[in-house]
Amino acid sequence: MEKEKLKIGIYELTGCAGDALLIVDCEEELMNIFKAADIESFLMAKSDNRNGELDVALVEGSVSTEKEKEELLDIRRRSKVVVAIGNCACVGGIQAAFLDKKDWEKNFKKVYGTIAFTHTKPAQSKPIDAYIRVDHYLPGCPIGKEQFLSTFARMVGGNPPELYRFPVCVECKWHENDCLLNKDIPCLGPLTLAGCGSVCPDHNIPCFGCWGPTEEANLTSEYHLLLDKGFDLEMIKKRMANYSGTRIAEFFAQFRKEKR
Amino acid sequence: MRILKLQKNCLFPFLEAISKEAELWAPVAKGDKFAFDRVADFSRIAMNATRTIIPAKKIMVPANFNMFHFTEKGYKEDLSHVTDRILFGVHACDIHGLLTLDKIFTQVYPDPYYLEPRKRTMILGLSCWPDEHCFCKSTHTHIVEEGYDLFFTNLESCFLVWIGSSRGDDLIRLVPDLFDENLTEKDIKTYIQWQAERDNAFKTEIQFVRLPDLMELNYRAPFWEELGAACLACGSCTMVCPTCNCYNVMDKQFLGEKPGQRIRHWDSCTLPEYSEVAGGENFREKKFQRLKLWYTHKLQAYVSKYGKPSCVGCGRCLVTCPVQINVKTVAAALEGQEPEAFWKNLAKEATR
Ligand code: SF4
Ligand code: SF4
Ligand code: SF4
Ligand code: SF4
């Protein structure tokens, strides 16, 4: 008897749709993806989408409207397992690059003026775990093919994903790169989750942190290290904030305290 | 043990002859550093290389490899990454590094994934000259008595070649005419003088005999927390260390009919997940606890088990750690000094 297939839904909230696009771009494996599981909903790839019970929901994008929040809560209610895919869903993405509430309102006005919103109420962008319990996080901006496929295959095989928790530096050393940070190039590898295969340092480009911060990212040490190396304070802060979403809020709060 | 003489212009012909037997690997330039790589063009070999970024351990245990393929029915071992190799240009410290790995991987729990490549790799050592970060004289790993098939001492006029094994001897026998059995008195004098000069060339010295006691006495010293505060938990120090051997295994699955793979990759005790156990409990949650473990292992615990430190003085941690946490600065802190290091500056900054 054939094993019952997993019911999987792929959803997009606020983001560039890069993660969904990456899945569609897994050309050689696309048939296998659709064969291995029942893809119940995947707006980018098919038109007959159902909103029923799911074994696994893959959610891309951050929550930046009230409507998205409702949609997300509904996905959680219907799904046994929820996986955040991509930087926006995991940490909030560039649109959540940490600013405090007051700054957000100011910036929002600057961009949208006084337009009246009738469709839904906009909200400050947040990662999905601001509203729901998330079982697994698949990082990346966008997610990587290899990590996505092996995560997907593991889940289809009934196993939880096994993802790297260590920083980019580990993969970078596996590839025997001479450390850029030691050559006074501002690399964020030590703060950033591995999984990309250290592609940037492999090509002599410093890591910009696009896979988001590790659990233990030592922002204070790296921040002072870069200051010591003579980099500009604003540059360092911007670089660190870029892909860290709301995850480094506390760290930035410390600067505001210092300013006062 | 026999010692032969090889004229400088006979090296490439010798390498030419032996590279027909197995893949020849040697240090080549990588940026302004060095790395072991497969060489066909011998002019690429960096004869005066300092330490390679990653030591020779990468040949025995690659950073990341598949141990076996598996399906629901069973598994099939994968040693496809192992080939017959000749590793030329291995420095004394790295030979000692491999001897240390031998103790760990071949004694209590013999590890076939280590043993196979180790067996199939010949070690052709090459003498070197210390730079400011080398301190192998302090660890007594600047000379080798074992652990090589051939060892080349690079004198100004010629090489003196030590034969360390019968396999090494077999290599010589491929082209015996290239070698000269008769060392002159002048050769011997030159060698003795070279050795004395090299011994005097070390700029970094660490008193290892005192360190086990100092580790014990400093177990609660405040500098550990300073190290922890600066450590980026990047794992680099362990990846580059020739005696670090920890690994993790992960199962990789594929869609379709493709069998799964059990991947083995280098792990590091400086990473938070290293000491995490089922249920999420972590025995060394804080970075300073993990660093203390590393230094206890290198400077104290290994000494009580094997009579010498698990550090071969290669200087890799000195040139790799972005915040200068390394054997030299930690030894200085253990001695009650204030080393020049970013981690020390950060601590000062914090208390300002
Ligand atoms: S180059 Fe960047 S990623 Fe690589 S070891 Fe250095 S800091 Fe880490
Ligand atoms: S920026 Fe960093 S995390 Fe992103 S791809 Fe480059 S190395 Fe990887
Ligand atoms: S502890 Fe440092 S100097 Fe000693 S062997 Fe390891 S990397 Fe080399
Ligand atoms: S001691 Fe240095 S190299 Fe080692 S993990 Fe910490 S920051 Fe990285």
Short mmCIF file of C-alpha atoms and ligand atoms in Angstrom, two decimals, chain B residues 135 237 240-243 294 298 310-318 327, ligand 3:
data_model
loop_
_atom_site.label_atom_id
_atom_site.label_comp_id
_atom_site.label_asym_id
_atom_site.label_seq_id
_atom_site.Cartn_x
_atom_site.Cartn_y
_atom_site.Cartn_z
CA PHE B 135 56.39 28.39 18.45
CA CYS B 237 40.20 28.38 15.81
CA VAL B 240 42.37 25.45 11.56
CA CYS B 241 43.94 23.59 14.49
CA PRO B 242 45.84 20.47 13.39
CA THR B 243 44.89 18.57 16.55
CA TRP B 294 39.17 24.11 24.64
CA LYS B 298 44.91 21.66 24.79
CA SER B 310 47.66 18.96 22.40
CA CYS B 311 49.19 21.99 20.74
CA VAL B 312 51.92 21.61 18.16
CA GLY B 313 52.88 25.26 18.05
CA CYS B 314 51.82 25.86 14.45
CA GLY B 315 50.55 29.38 15.19
CA ARG B 316 47.32 28.92 13.23
CA CYS B 317 45.07 30.10 16.07
CA LEU B 318 47.34 33.16 16.35
CA VAL B 327 47.32 29.96 22.80
S1 SF4 C 3 46.32 25.41 19.53
FE1 SF4 C 3 46.87 26.95 17.97
S2 SF4 C 3 49.11 26.87 17.79
FE2 SF4 C 3 48.43 25.03 18.90
S3 SF4 C 3 48.25 23.47 17.34
FE3 SF4 C 3 46.22 24.37 17.58
S4 SF4 C 3 46.14 26.06 16.05
FE4 SF4 C 3 48.31 25.43 16.26
#
